Coordinates of C-alpha atoms in Angstrom, one line a residue:
Chain E
M1 CA -32.4 4.2 38.8
T2 CA -30.3 5.7 36.5
D3 CA -28.7 9.0 36.6
T4 CA -30.2 11.4 34.1
S5 CA -28.8 14.5 35.2
L6 CA -26.8 16.5 32.0
P7 CA -23.1 16.5 32.3
Q8 CA -21.9 19.7 32.5
R9 CA -21.4 22.4 29.3
L10 CA -17.8 22.6 30.6
E11 CA -15.5 20.4 32.4
R12 CA -12.9 21.6 35.1
P13 CA -9.7 21.7 33.7
T14 CA -7.1 19.1 35.2
A15 CA -3.9 20.6 36.9
L16 CA -1.5 19.3 34.3
S17 CA -4.0 20.8 31.4
F18 CA -4.1 24.2 33.1
L19 CA -0.3 24.1 32.8
I20 CA -0.3 23.3 29.1
Y21 CA -3.0 26.4 28.6
A22 CA -0.7 28.4 30.7
A23 CA 2.3 27.5 29.0
V24 CA 1.2 28.1 25.4
I25 CA -0.1 31.4 26.2
I26 CA 3.4 32.3 27.8
V27 CA 5.1 30.9 24.6
M28 CA 2.6 33.2 22.3
L29 CA 3.2 36.5 24.3
W30 CA 6.9 35.8 24.3
S31 CA 6.8 35.2 20.7
F32 CA 4.9 37.8 19.7
Q33 CA 7.3 40.4 21.8
G34 CA 10.7 38.7 20.0
A35 CA 8.7 39.2 16.5
G36 CA 8.3 43.0 17.2
F37 CA 5.0 43.1 17.0
S38 CA 3.3 46.4 17.6
A39 CA 0.0 47.3 17.6
D40 CA 0.7 51.1 17.0
K41 CA 2.6 49.7 13.6
V42 CA -0.5 47.8 12.8
L43 CA -2.6 50.3 13.3
S44 CA -0.6 53.3 11.2
S45 CA 0.3 50.9 8.5
P46 CA -3.1 51.1 6.5
P47 CA -2.5 54.8 5.3
R48 CA 1.3 53.5 4.2
F49 CA -0.4 50.6 2.3
G50 CA -3.0 53.2 0.5
D51 CA -0.2 54.8 -0.3
F52 CA 1.4 51.8 -2.1
V53 CA -1.8 50.8 -3.4
S54 CA -2.1 54.2 -4.7
R55 CA 1.3 54.4 -6.4
A56 CA 1.1 51.1 -7.8
F57 CA -1.9 51.4 -9.5
P58 CA -2.4 51.3 -12.3
P59 CA -0.4 48.3 -13.2
N60 CA 2.4 49.0 -15.5
V61 CA 0.3 47.7 -19.1
E62 CA 2.9 49.2 -21.6
P63 CA 3.3 46.1 -24.4
K64 CA 7.1 46.0 -24.0
V65 CA 7.0 45.4 -20.2
L66 CA 4.2 42.7 -20.5
L67 CA 6.1 41.2 -23.2
R68 CA 9.1 41.4 -21.0
L69 CA 7.4 39.7 -17.8
F70 CA 5.7 37.1 -20.1
W71 CA 8.8 35.6 -21.2
K72 CA 10.0 35.9 -17.8
M73 CA 6.9 34.2 -16.6
V74 CA 7.4 31.3 -18.9
E75 CA 11.1 30.8 -17.7
T76 CA 9.7 30.4 -13.9
L77 CA 7.3 27.9 -15.4
Q78 CA 9.8 26.1 -17.2
I79 CA 12.1 26.2 -14.2
A80 CA 9.0 24.7 -12.1
F81 CA 8.0 22.1 -14.3
A82 CA 11.4 20.8 -14.9
G83 CA 12.8 21.2 -11.2
A84 CA 9.4 19.3 -10.5
I85 CA 9.6 16.6 -13.0
I86 CA 13.4 15.5 -12.0
G87 CA 12.4 15.6 -8.5
I88 CA 9.3 13.7 -8.7
A89 CA 11.3 10.9 -10.9
L90 CA 13.8 10.7 -8.4
S91 CA 11.9 10.5 -5.7
V92 CA 10.3 7.6 -6.6
P93 CA 13.4 5.2 -6.3
I94 CA 14.4 7.0 -3.0
A95 CA 11.2 6.5 -1.6
L96 CA 11.7 2.7 -1.9
L97 CA 14.8 2.7 -0.2
A98 CA 12.8 5.2 2.8
A99 CA 9.9 3.3 3.0
R100 CA 9.6 0.5 5.9
G101 CA 9.4 -3.2 4.8
L102 CA 9.7 -2.7 1.2
I103 CA 13.1 -3.6 -0.5
A104 CA 16.0 -2.2 2.1
G105 CA 17.0 -2.8 5.8
Q106 CA 16.1 -0.8 8.9
L107 CA 19.5 1.1 8.7
I108 CA 19.0 2.1 5.1
N109 CA 15.4 3.3 5.3
T110 CA 16.5 5.3 8.6
S111 CA 19.4 7.1 7.0
V112 CA 17.7 7.8 3.8
R113 CA 14.6 9.5 6.0
N114 CA 17.2 11.3 7.9
I115 CA 18.9 12.8 4.4
L116 CA 15.1 13.4 3.1
G117 CA 14.2 15.1 6.7
F118 CA 17.4 17.4 6.2
I119 CA 16.5 18.1 2.7
R120 CA 13.2 19.6 3.8
S121 CA 14.4 21.5 7.0
V122 CA 16.7 23.7 4.4
P123 CA 14.2 26.5 3.0
D124 CA 14.2 26.6 -1.3
L125 CA 15.7 29.6 -1.1
A126 CA 18.9 28.5 0.8
W127 CA 19.1 25.6 -2.1
A128 CA 18.8 28.1 -4.4
L129 CA 21.4 30.3 -3.0
V130 CA 24.0 27.1 -2.4
F131 CA 23.3 26.5 -6.0
V132 CA 23.9 29.5 -7.6
V133 CA 27.1 29.4 -5.8
A134 CA 27.7 25.9 -7.3
V135 CA 26.3 26.4 -11.0
G136 CA 26.3 29.8 -11.3
L137 CA 23.5 32.6 -11.5
G138 CA 20.2 31.6 -13.7
P139 CA 17.4 29.4 -14.2
F140 CA 19.3 26.3 -13.8
A141 CA 20.7 26.9 -10.2
G142 CA 16.7 27.5 -9.8
T143 CA 15.7 24.0 -11.5
L144 CA 18.3 22.2 -9.3
A145 CA 16.8 24.1 -6.2
I146 CA 13.0 23.2 -7.1
A147 CA 14.4 19.5 -7.7
I148 CA 16.2 19.0 -4.3
D149 CA 13.3 20.6 -2.5
T150 CA 10.6 18.6 -4.5
I151 CA 12.8 15.4 -3.7
G152 CA 12.4 16.4 0.2
F153 CA 8.8 16.3 0.0
C154 CA 7.8 13.6 -2.4
G155 CA 10.7 11.5 -1.0
R156 CA 8.9 11.7 2.2
F157 CA 5.2 11.1 1.2
F158 CA 5.7 8.7 -1.8
A159 CA 7.5 6.6 1.0
D160 CA 4.5 7.3 3.6
D161 CA 2.2 6.4 0.9
M162 CA 3.7 3.0 0.2
E163 CA 3.8 2.0 3.8
A164 CA -0.2 2.5 4.0
I165 CA -1.2 0.5 1.4
D166 CA -3.5 -2.2 1.7
K167 CA -0.9 -5.4 2.2
G168 CA -3.1 -8.2 0.7
P169 CA -1.4 -7.6 -2.9
S170 CA 1.9 -8.2 -1.6
E171 CA 1.3 -11.0 0.7
A172 CA -0.3 -12.6 -2.4
L173 CA 3.0 -12.2 -4.3
T174 CA 5.5 -12.8 -1.7
A175 CA 3.6 -16.6 -1.6
T176 CA 4.5 -17.0 -5.1
G177 CA 7.9 -16.5 -4.1
A178 CA 8.2 -13.0 -6.0
T179 CA 11.3 -10.9 -4.7
R180 CA 10.9 -7.7 -2.9
M181 CA 11.8 -5.9 -5.8
D182 CA 9.2 -7.6 -8.0
I183 CA 6.5 -7.0 -5.0
A184 CA 7.5 -3.1 -5.1
A185 CA 7.2 -2.9 -8.3
C186 CA 3.8 -5.2 -9.1
A187 CA 2.2 -4.4 -5.8
T188 CA 3.2 -1.5 -4.2
V189 CA 3.9 1.5 -6.6
P190 CA 0.8 0.7 -8.7
A191 CA -1.4 0.6 -5.3
S192 CA -0.1 3.7 -4.5
M193 CA -0.2 5.5 -7.9
P194 CA -3.3 7.3 -7.0
A195 CA -1.4 9.0 -3.9
F196 CA 1.5 9.4 -5.7
V197 CA -0.6 11.7 -8.3
S198 CA -1.8 13.5 -5.7
T199 CA 1.2 14.5 -3.7
A200 CA 3.1 15.1 -7.2
L201 CA 0.3 17.5 -8.1
Y202 CA 0.5 19.4 -4.5
A203 CA 4.5 19.1 -5.3
L204 CA 3.9 21.1 -8.9
E205 CA 1.8 23.9 -7.2
K206 CA 4.9 23.9 -4.6
A207 CA 7.4 24.3 -7.3
V208 CA 5.2 26.9 -9.2
R209 CA 4.7 29.0 -5.8
S210 CA 8.5 28.8 -5.1
S211 CA 10.0 29.4 -8.4
T212 CA 8.3 32.8 -8.4
V213 CA 10.4 34.0 -5.7
L214 CA 13.6 32.3 -7.1
G215 CA 14.6 35.3 -8.8
L216 CA 15.2 37.4 -5.6
V217 CA 18.5 35.4 -5.3
G218 CA 19.4 34.9 -9.0
A219 CA 18.3 31.6 -9.6
G220 CA 16.4 33.0 -12.4
G221 CA 12.5 33.4 -13.0
I222 CA 10.0 36.7 -12.7
G223 CA 11.3 37.3 -9.1
I224 CA 14.3 39.3 -10.3
E225 CA 11.5 41.2 -11.9
L226 CA 9.7 41.8 -8.7
K227 CA 12.8 42.9 -6.8
V228 CA 14.0 45.0 -9.5
G229 CA 10.6 46.8 -9.0
F230 CA 10.7 47.6 -5.4
D231 CA 14.3 48.7 -5.9
L232 CA 13.7 51.2 -8.2
F233 CA 10.1 51.9 -6.7
D234 CA 8.7 50.9 -9.9
Y235 CA 5.6 49.7 -8.0
P236 CA 3.4 49.6 -11.1
T237 CA 5.4 47.2 -12.7
A238 CA 5.9 45.2 -9.1
M239 CA 2.0 45.1 -9.1
T240 CA 2.2 43.9 -12.8
V241 CA 4.1 41.1 -11.5
I242 CA 2.7 40.4 -8.4
L243 CA -1.0 39.9 -10.3
M244 CA 0.7 37.9 -13.2
I245 CA 2.3 35.5 -9.9
A246 CA -1.2 35.8 -8.6
V247 CA -3.0 34.5 -11.9
V248 CA -0.7 31.8 -12.5
V249 CA -0.6 30.3 -9.0
L250 CA -4.4 30.3 -8.8
G251 CA -4.4 28.6 -12.5
I252 CA -1.8 25.8 -11.8
E253 CA -4.0 25.5 -8.6
A254 CA -7.1 24.7 -10.6
F255 CA -5.4 22.7 -13.0
S256 CA -4.1 20.5 -10.1
T257 CA -7.5 20.0 -8.7
W258 CA -9.1 19.1 -12.0
A259 CA -6.2 16.9 -12.6
R260 CA -6.3 15.3 -9.2
K261 CA -10.2 14.7 -9.4
K262 CA -9.9 13.3 -13.2
I263 CA -7.1 11.2 -12.5
I264 CA -7.3 9.8 -9.3
G265 CA -11.3 10.1 -8.9
E266 CA -11.5 7.5 -11.9
Q267 CA -8.7 5.3 -10.5
R268 CA -9.7 4.9 -6.9
Chain U
M1 CA -14.5 -28.4 24.7
T2 CA -15.3 -32.4 24.1
L3 CA -16.3 -33.7 20.7
Q4 CA -19.0 -36.2 20.8
P5 CA -18.3 -38.0 17.8
D6 CA -21.1 -40.4 16.2
A7 CA -20.8 -44.1 17.7
K8 CA -19.6 -45.2 14.2
R9 CA -16.3 -43.0 14.3
R10 CA -13.4 -43.8 16.7
S11 CA -11.6 -41.5 19.4
D12 CA -8.3 -41.8 20.1
T13 CA -6.8 -41.4 24.3
A14 CA -5.6 -37.8 23.6
G15 CA -9.0 -36.4 23.1
V16 CA -8.4 -36.3 19.4
H17 CA -10.9 -37.7 17.2
R18 CA -9.0 -39.3 14.7
T19 CA -9.7 -41.8 11.8
P20 CA -7.2 -43.7 9.8
V21 CA -6.5 -41.4 6.6
S22 CA -6.4 -43.3 3.2
P23 CA -3.0 -45.2 3.0
V24 CA -0.2 -42.6 1.7
P25 CA 0.0 -43.1 -2.3
L26 CA 2.4 -41.0 -3.1
G27 CA 4.6 -39.7 0.2
H28 CA 3.8 -36.3 2.0
D29 CA 3.6 -32.7 0.7
V30 CA 3.2 -31.3 4.3
T31 CA 4.6 -32.4 7.6
V32 CA 4.0 -30.1 10.9
Q33 CA 5.3 -31.6 13.9
G34 CA 4.4 -29.7 17.6
L35 CA 4.1 -26.2 15.8
K36 CA 3.6 -23.6 18.3
K37 CA 2.7 -20.2 17.4
S38 CA 2.2 -17.2 20.2
F39 CA 2.0 -13.0 19.4
G40 CA 3.7 -11.9 22.4
A41 CA 2.3 -13.3 25.6
T42 CA -0.9 -14.5 24.0
P43 CA -0.3 -17.8 22.2
I44 CA -2.5 -18.6 19.3
F45 CA -2.1 -22.7 18.9
Q46 CA 0.2 -25.2 20.6
D47 CA 1.5 -28.7 19.7
I48 CA -0.3 -28.8 16.5
S49 CA 1.0 -32.2 14.3
F50 CA -0.3 -33.5 10.9
R51 CA 0.9 -34.9 7.8
L52 CA -0.8 -34.3 4.3
A53 CA 0.0 -36.4 1.7
T54 CA 0.4 -35.8 -1.9
G55 CA -2.7 -34.9 -4.0
E56 CA -4.7 -34.9 -0.4
S57 CA -6.8 -32.1 0.1
M58 CA -7.4 -31.3 3.6
A59 CA -10.2 -28.6 5.2
L60 CA -8.8 -26.9 8.3
V61 CA -11.9 -25.9 10.5
G62 CA -12.7 -24.2 13.6
A63 CA -14.4 -21.1 15.4
N64 CA -13.0 -17.6 14.8
G65 CA -9.3 -17.0 16.3
T66 CA -8.5 -20.7 16.4
G67 CA -5.6 -19.9 14.3
K68 CA -6.3 -21.4 11.3
S69 CA -5.4 -18.5 9.2
T70 CA -2.1 -18.1 10.9
L71 CA -1.6 -21.7 11.0
L72 CA -1.7 -21.5 7.2
R73 CA 0.7 -18.6 6.9
C74 CA 3.0 -20.5 9.2
I75 CA 3.2 -23.3 6.6
V76 CA 4.1 -21.0 3.7
G77 CA 6.6 -19.3 5.9
L78 CA 4.9 -16.1 5.8
I79 CA 5.2 -15.5 9.4
P80 CA 7.6 -17.2 11.6
V81 CA 6.9 -20.3 14.0
S82 CA 7.0 -19.7 17.8
G83 CA 8.1 -23.6 18.0
G84 CA 7.8 -26.9 16.3
T85 CA 9.0 -28.0 13.1
V86 CA 7.1 -27.4 9.4
E87 CA 8.3 -29.2 6.4
V88 CA 6.6 -28.4 2.8
L89 CA 7.7 -30.2 -0.3
G90 CA 10.6 -31.5 1.2
Q91 CA 12.1 -28.1 2.5
H92 CA 12.2 -27.5 6.4
V93 CA 10.4 -24.1 6.5
N94 CA 12.3 -22.8 9.8
E95 CA 16.0 -23.4 8.6
A96 CA 15.1 -21.9 4.9
T97 CA 17.1 -18.9 3.9
P98 CA 14.9 -16.4 1.8
R99 CA 16.3 -17.9 -1.4
D100 CA 15.1 -21.5 -0.5
M101 CA 11.4 -19.8 0.5
R102 CA 11.5 -18.2 -2.9
R103 CA 12.1 -21.4 -4.5
L104 CA 9.6 -23.1 -2.2
R105 CA 6.8 -20.7 -2.7
A106 CA 7.1 -21.0 -6.4
Q107 CA 5.7 -24.1 -5.7
T108 CA 3.1 -23.3 -3.9
G109 CA 0.0 -21.1 -4.4
L110 CA -2.3 -19.0 -1.9
V111 CA -5.7 -17.6 -2.5
A112 CA -6.9 -15.9 0.1
Q113 CA -10.3 -14.6 1.9
K114 CA -10.0 -11.2 -0.4
H115 CA -8.4 -12.0 -3.5
N116 CA -6.0 -9.5 -3.2
L117 CA -5.2 -8.7 -6.9
V118 CA -3.4 -5.5 -7.7
P119 CA -6.1 -3.1 -8.0
R120 CA -5.3 -0.8 -11.2
L121 CA -3.3 -3.7 -13.2
S122 CA -5.1 -5.5 -15.8
V123 CA -6.7 -8.9 -15.1
L124 CA -3.9 -10.5 -17.6
T125 CA -1.3 -8.7 -16.0
N126 CA -2.2 -10.0 -12.4
V127 CA -2.1 -13.3 -13.2
I128 CA 1.5 -13.1 -15.0
H129 CA 2.2 -12.3 -11.6
G130 CA 1.7 -15.8 -10.9
F131 CA 5.1 -16.6 -12.7
L132 CA 7.1 -14.0 -10.5
G133 CA 8.3 -17.1 -8.4
H134 CA 9.8 -18.9 -11.3
H135 CA 11.2 -15.5 -13.4
S136 CA 12.0 -12.6 -11.7
G137 CA 12.4 -9.5 -13.1
P138 CA 10.3 -6.6 -15.5
R139 CA 9.7 -8.9 -18.1
Y140 CA 6.9 -10.4 -15.9
W141 CA 5.8 -7.1 -14.0
S142 CA 3.2 -6.4 -16.8
Q143 CA 1.5 -8.2 -19.5
S144 CA 2.9 -5.4 -21.9
F145 CA 6.6 -7.1 -21.7
A146 CA 5.9 -10.5 -20.8
P147 CA 7.2 -13.5 -23.0
A148 CA 4.6 -14.7 -25.4
A149 CA 4.5 -18.3 -23.7
A150 CA 3.6 -16.6 -20.2
R151 CA 0.7 -14.8 -21.9
H152 CA -0.9 -17.6 -23.6
A153 CA -0.2 -19.7 -20.2
A154 CA -2.0 -16.6 -18.5
L155 CA -4.7 -16.6 -20.9
A156 CA -5.0 -20.2 -20.7
A157 CA -5.4 -19.8 -16.6
L158 CA -7.9 -17.2 -17.2
D159 CA -9.9 -19.5 -19.8
K160 CA -10.0 -22.4 -17.4
V161 CA -11.7 -20.3 -14.9
G162 CA -14.1 -18.9 -17.4
L163 CA -12.7 -14.9 -17.5
A164 CA -10.4 -15.0 -20.9
H165 CA -12.8 -12.5 -22.3
L166 CA -11.8 -10.0 -19.5
A167 CA -8.2 -10.5 -19.8
D168 CA -7.7 -6.9 -20.7
R169 CA -9.9 -5.3 -18.2
R170 CA -9.0 -3.7 -14.9
A171 CA -8.9 -5.7 -11.8
D172 CA -10.8 -3.1 -9.9
R173 CA -13.5 -3.1 -12.3
L174 CA -14.6 -7.0 -11.5
S175 CA -17.3 -8.2 -9.1
G176 CA -16.3 -10.3 -6.3
G177 CA -16.8 -13.8 -7.6
Q178 CA -14.9 -12.6 -10.8
S179 CA -12.0 -11.4 -8.7
Q180 CA -11.7 -14.4 -6.8
R181 CA -11.4 -16.4 -10.0
V182 CA -8.8 -14.5 -11.4
A183 CA -7.0 -15.0 -7.9
I184 CA -7.9 -19.0 -9.0
A185 CA -6.0 -18.7 -12.2
R186 CA -3.2 -16.4 -10.9
A187 CA -2.8 -19.2 -8.0
L188 CA -2.5 -21.7 -10.7
V189 CA -1.1 -20.4 -13.9
A190 CA 2.5 -21.6 -12.4
K191 CA 1.1 -25.0 -11.7
P192 CA 2.1 -25.3 -8.0
K193 CA 2.1 -28.4 -6.3
L194 CA 0.5 -27.3 -2.7
L195 CA -2.4 -24.7 -2.7
I196 CA -3.4 -22.8 0.5
A197 CA -6.4 -21.6 0.4
D198 CA -7.9 -19.1 3.4
E199 CA -11.8 -18.9 3.2
P200 CA -11.8 -18.6 -0.5
C201 CA -15.4 -17.6 -0.8
A202 CA -16.0 -15.8 2.6
S203 CA -16.2 -12.6 0.9
L204 CA -18.6 -14.2 -1.6
D205 CA -22.5 -14.2 -1.7
P206 CA -23.7 -18.0 -1.5
S207 CA -24.1 -18.5 -4.8
A208 CA -21.0 -17.0 -6.4
G209 CA -18.9 -18.8 -3.2
E210 CA -20.6 -22.3 -4.4
E211 CA -19.3 -21.6 -8.3
V212 CA -15.5 -20.7 -6.8
M213 CA -15.7 -23.6 -4.7
D214 CA -16.7 -26.0 -7.3
L215 CA -14.5 -24.4 -10.1
F216 CA -11.4 -24.6 -7.4
F217 CA -11.6 -28.1 -6.2
R218 CA -12.2 -29.2 -10.0
L219 CA -9.0 -27.8 -11.1
M220 CA -7.2 -28.9 -8.1
R221 CA -8.4 -32.2 -8.8
E222 CA -7.6 -32.1 -12.7
D223 CA -3.8 -31.0 -11.6
G224 CA -3.6 -33.5 -8.7
V225 CA -2.6 -30.5 -6.7
T226 CA -2.5 -31.1 -2.7
V227 CA -4.8 -28.3 -0.9
I228 CA -5.1 -27.2 2.6
F229 CA -8.0 -25.0 2.7
T230 CA -10.1 -23.3 6.0
S231 CA -13.8 -22.7 5.6
H232 CA -16.5 -21.9 8.0
H233 CA -19.1 -23.7 6.1
M234 CA -19.1 -27.1 7.5
E235 CA -20.6 -28.6 4.2
H236 CA -17.6 -27.2 2.0
A237 CA -15.2 -28.6 4.5
L238 CA -16.8 -32.3 4.3
S239 CA -17.5 -32.3 0.3
Y240 CA -14.3 -30.9 -0.8
G241 CA -12.1 -31.9 1.8
D242 CA -10.7 -35.3 1.7
R243 CA -9.5 -35.0 5.3
V244 CA -10.9 -32.5 8.3
L245 CA -8.7 -30.9 10.8
G246 CA -10.3 -29.4 13.4
L247 CA -8.9 -26.6 16.0
A248 CA -10.1 -25.7 19.0
A249 CA -8.7 -23.9 22.2
G250 CA -5.4 -23.6 20.1
K251 CA -5.3 -27.5 20.0
V252 CA -6.2 -30.3 17.4
R253 CA -9.5 -31.4 18.2
L254 CA -10.7 -33.3 15.3
D255 CA -8.2 -35.0 12.4
A256 CA -10.5 -37.6 10.7
T257 CA -11.3 -38.7 7.1
A258 CA -14.2 -36.3 5.6
Q259 CA -16.4 -39.9 4.7
S260 CA -16.2 -40.4 8.3
L261 CA -17.8 -36.9 9.5
S262 CA -21.2 -35.4 9.8
V263 CA -21.8 -32.0 10.1
K264 CA -22.7 -32.7 13.8
D265 CA -19.6 -33.6 14.2
L266 CA -17.7 -30.2 13.1
R267 CA -20.5 -28.2 15.1
G268 CA -18.9 -29.6 18.4
L269 CA -15.9 -27.3 17.5
Y270 CA -17.7 -24.3 17.8
D271 CA -19.3 -24.9 21.1

C-alpha cells in the first residue's frame, strides 16, 4: 500500500543549514553595528526630515534659476549620451575578445575579463575623480568616466550574451570554411543583437543616473547645482534639482522600456 | 544485435551485411578507417570504416544515440576523432591545420536538422554566407556590400530552390520548409564537392519533408555532388541513397547498396 501521509509543512534544518542561518544573522548584526545603525536616530529623524521638506518647499521656480538648471540638465544628458555611446561602441570589440570560443584564445579571454572586472569594481564617482585629475574639471572628465563605466558593464554582458547564443548558425558557417572573424561578424553578433540592445538601453539608463551626480566631484552636469544648493542651505533650489533629476531619470527609464519593447519585441 | 538480411543478400563473416558497391567510377571522396569517437569515458562508436566514391550518395541509418550525427561532424572536422583516420577530398582531416580545414570545408557543405540560418539577416545574405570559405571578409558579410557576381549567384541558388522571390525577407519570417530550402541554397551556392546532410527533413512536416528531400537530391544529382545523409525515414534512405551504412551499438552493422535492401533489413538496426 502506498504511503498517503502529507509531508511536513516545514522541514527540520540540517546542522549545516542551521550553521549557515546563524552565520547570516551574525554577519547582519555585525554589519548594522559597523554601519552605526541606531533605532533612536531612525525614530528621531522624521521631525528633521519634515523640517527639511518644509524649508525646501515650494521648490525654486524662478525663471532665471530654472533656465540655468535646464542648461545644466542638458549638459548632464550630453555627458550621459556621449559617454554611453562611446562606451557601447568600444564594448563590442572588447566583448569579442572577452567571449570564450569566439575570436581569441583563452589567455586573452581571461585577461580581458579580468580588466573588465577591475573597471566594474571601481565606482563611477571614483573614475570621475581620476579623470578630473587627468583632463581637468568639466564635462569631458564626466564623459570619460561614463564611457569607462559603460565599457565595464557592457563589455562583460555583451561577452556573456555572445557566449549564450544558439551555436547552430556558427556551426553552419564553420562548416563552409568561414574564419572566426567571419563567424563572429555574420552569425554571433547579429544573433546577439537583441540582447545587445537590451543591455545598451540599461547602460544608457545607468549613464543618465550616474551623470546626475558627477558634478559633485567637478566632472560636469547638474550635480554641482545640487552640491551648491545644500552647501548654501538653498534647499528650494536643491529640491528643484532633485525633482528635475527624478523627472529626467523616470523619463529615460520610460523611453528605455518603450524602445526595448519596440526594438527587441519585433526582432525576436 | 544481429541483422536478418533477405535471402537474396549476402552477409560477410564479420557480422556486417555487405553487398559490393558499384564499381568505383572516379575515385573516392571520403575514406574512413578504424574511426573511434568517445566523449570522456563514454564510447560513441568504434572501428567505423567505409569509402565513398565520387558522386555517390550514402544514407547513414541507425537508432538514436548510435553516433550518426557525431560521425558526420567528425568527417568535416567539426569535432576531433578519438582514433582512426578520415580522408576527405584528398585531405587527412586528423592532420589538417586550421587553414587546411578551412580550405577543405570550402569544398563541402552542411545541411543540419535545424536550418541554422542567421535569424535577423535577409535570406540573400544568408545564402551569400555560403561563399565565406572562398572569400573571407566584410564584403561577404552582408548582401549590401557583396560583389555583384556573388549576389547574382546567390539569387540563382535561391531560384533553384524556388525562393528567389523571398530574397529580401528576413530569415526568421520563413516557414520551416522555406528555411530548410534556404539552408540548401546556402550549402550549394559555392558548388561543394561533398555535401553532408544531418536529417535534413527531421524538423519538417511529412509533406514539406518530402518536398525538401526531392529538391535536395535533384540538385545533388544535377551537380554530381557526393552526399552523406542521415535519416530515420527508411524509405528516404533506400530511395535517395545509392548506398546504406547502418550503425548499431557503435559499429557498422550494414553496408550495402540501397537496391539490394528492403525496409525490413533496415528495421533490424532499430531492434
